[in-house]
Amino acid sequence: MQGVVPVAAGVAHLARPGRPAVVTRTLAELTGPTHGLVELPVRLMWHADRTFDLTDPDQLLWMYENVLRESTRAGDLRELINGGVLRRRWRALNLPRGVRQAWESRHRTLRTT
């Protein structure tokens, strides 16, 4: 998989049992929207209402949590997550431990955000 960080030394950070968390190589490649309405694809959210208003801070967090937890490909992360917004809102995100560890292992600046 191109653009996905490989598991280091056989240690997998799991998004959920049996599925490794997907992490991009750099935060700069995350060029998703910063405002407006975003509709997630069904593969990332099965709920009928998959549209998020990014100007609402709670909806932005909810969308980021779903995308970071459910993504199985780096392309989804690049299209839907914005690196600057992710850095600013990182501590407020409610993420599974494996997802948080995977991202902080690759992007150490998130640890101090």
Coordinates of C-alpha atoms in Angstrom, one line a residue:
M1 CA 0.0 0.0 0.0
Q2 CA 1.5 3.2 -1.1
G3 CA 1.5 6.1 1.4
V4 CA 0.8 3.9 4.4
V5 CA 3.4 3.6 7.1
P6 CA 4.4 -0.1 7.6
V7 CA 4.1 -1.7 11.0
A8 CA 7.5 -1.3 12.8
A9 CA 9.2 -4.3 14.3
G10 CA 6.0 -6.4 14.1
V11 CA 4.1 -4.1 16.5
A12 CA 0.7 -3.3 15.1
H13 CA -1.4 -0.4 16.5
L14 CA -4.9 -1.6 15.9
A15 CA -7.9 0.6 15.0
R16 CA -10.0 -2.3 16.0
P17 CA -9.4 -6.0 16.6
G18 CA -7.6 -7.5 13.6
R19 CA -7.2 -4.2 11.7
P20 CA -4.2 -2.0 11.9
A21 CA -4.6 1.7 12.1
V22 CA -3.7 3.6 8.8
V23 CA -1.3 6.5 9.2
T24 CA 0.1 8.8 6.5
R25 CA 3.8 9.4 6.1
T26 CA 3.5 13.2 6.7
L27 CA 0.9 15.6 8.1
A28 CA 1.6 17.9 5.1
E29 CA -0.1 15.4 2.7
L30 CA -3.4 15.8 4.7
T31 CA -5.1 18.4 2.5
G32 CA -8.7 17.8 3.4
P33 CA -11.3 20.6 3.7
T34 CA -11.3 23.1 6.6
H35 CA -14.9 24.3 6.3
G36 CA -18.2 23.5 4.6
L37 CA -20.1 20.3 4.4
V38 CA -18.4 17.0 4.0
E39 CA -20.3 13.7 3.3
L40 CA -18.4 10.6 4.3
P41 CA -18.5 7.5 2.0
V42 CA -20.5 4.5 3.4
R43 CA -17.2 2.5 3.9
L44 CA -16.3 5.1 6.6
M45 CA -19.7 5.6 8.2
W46 CA -22.8 3.4 7.8
H47 CA -25.2 5.9 9.4
A48 CA -27.8 7.4 7.1
D49 CA -26.7 10.9 8.0
R50 CA -23.0 11.0 7.0
T51 CA -22.8 14.7 6.3
F52 CA -20.8 17.0 8.6
D53 CA -20.6 20.8 8.9
L54 CA -17.0 21.5 9.5
T55 CA -17.8 25.0 10.9
D56 CA -19.4 23.2 13.9
P57 CA -16.5 22.2 16.2
D58 CA -18.4 19.1 17.5
Q59 CA -19.2 17.9 14.0
L60 CA -15.6 18.4 12.9
L61 CA -14.4 16.3 15.8
W62 CA -17.0 13.6 15.2
M63 CA -16.0 13.4 11.5
Y64 CA -12.3 13.3 12.2
E65 CA -12.8 10.5 14.8
N66 CA -14.7 8.4 12.3
V67 CA -12.2 8.9 9.5
L68 CA -9.2 8.2 11.6
R69 CA -10.7 5.1 13.2
E70 CA -12.4 3.6 10.1
S71 CA -9.9 4.4 7.2
T72 CA -8.3 1.5 5.5
R73 CA -6.5 3.5 2.9
A74 CA -4.3 6.6 3.0
G75 CA -6.2 8.3 0.2
D76 CA -9.2 8.7 2.4
L77 CA -7.1 10.4 5.0
R78 CA -5.5 12.7 2.5
E79 CA -8.9 13.8 1.1
L80 CA -10.8 14.2 4.3
I81 CA -8.4 15.2 7.0
N82 CA -6.5 18.5 7.1
G83 CA -3.0 18.4 8.7
G84 CA -3.2 21.8 10.3
V85 CA -6.7 21.1 11.8
L86 CA -5.5 17.7 13.0
R87 CA -2.6 19.3 14.8
R88 CA -4.8 21.9 16.5
R89 CA -7.6 19.5 17.5
W90 CA -5.5 16.4 18.2
R91 CA -6.0 16.4 22.0
A92 CA -9.7 16.9 21.8
L93 CA -10.2 13.8 19.6
N94 CA -11.7 10.7 21.2
L95 CA -9.8 7.9 19.5
P96 CA -9.1 4.3 20.2
R97 CA -5.7 3.8 22.0
G98 CA -4.2 2.0 18.9
V99 CA -5.1 4.8 16.5
R100 CA -3.7 7.5 18.9
Q101 CA -0.5 5.4 19.4
A102 CA 0.0 4.8 15.7
W103 CA -0.4 8.5 14.8
E104 CA 1.8 9.7 17.7
S105 CA 4.5 7.1 16.9
R106 CA 4.8 8.4 13.4
H107 CA 4.1 12.1 14.0
R108 CA 5.8 12.9 17.3
T109 CA 4.7 16.6 17.1
L110 CA 1.1 15.3 17.9
R111 CA 2.4 14.1 21.3
T112 CA 3.1 17.7 22.4
T113 CA 0.1 19.3 20.7

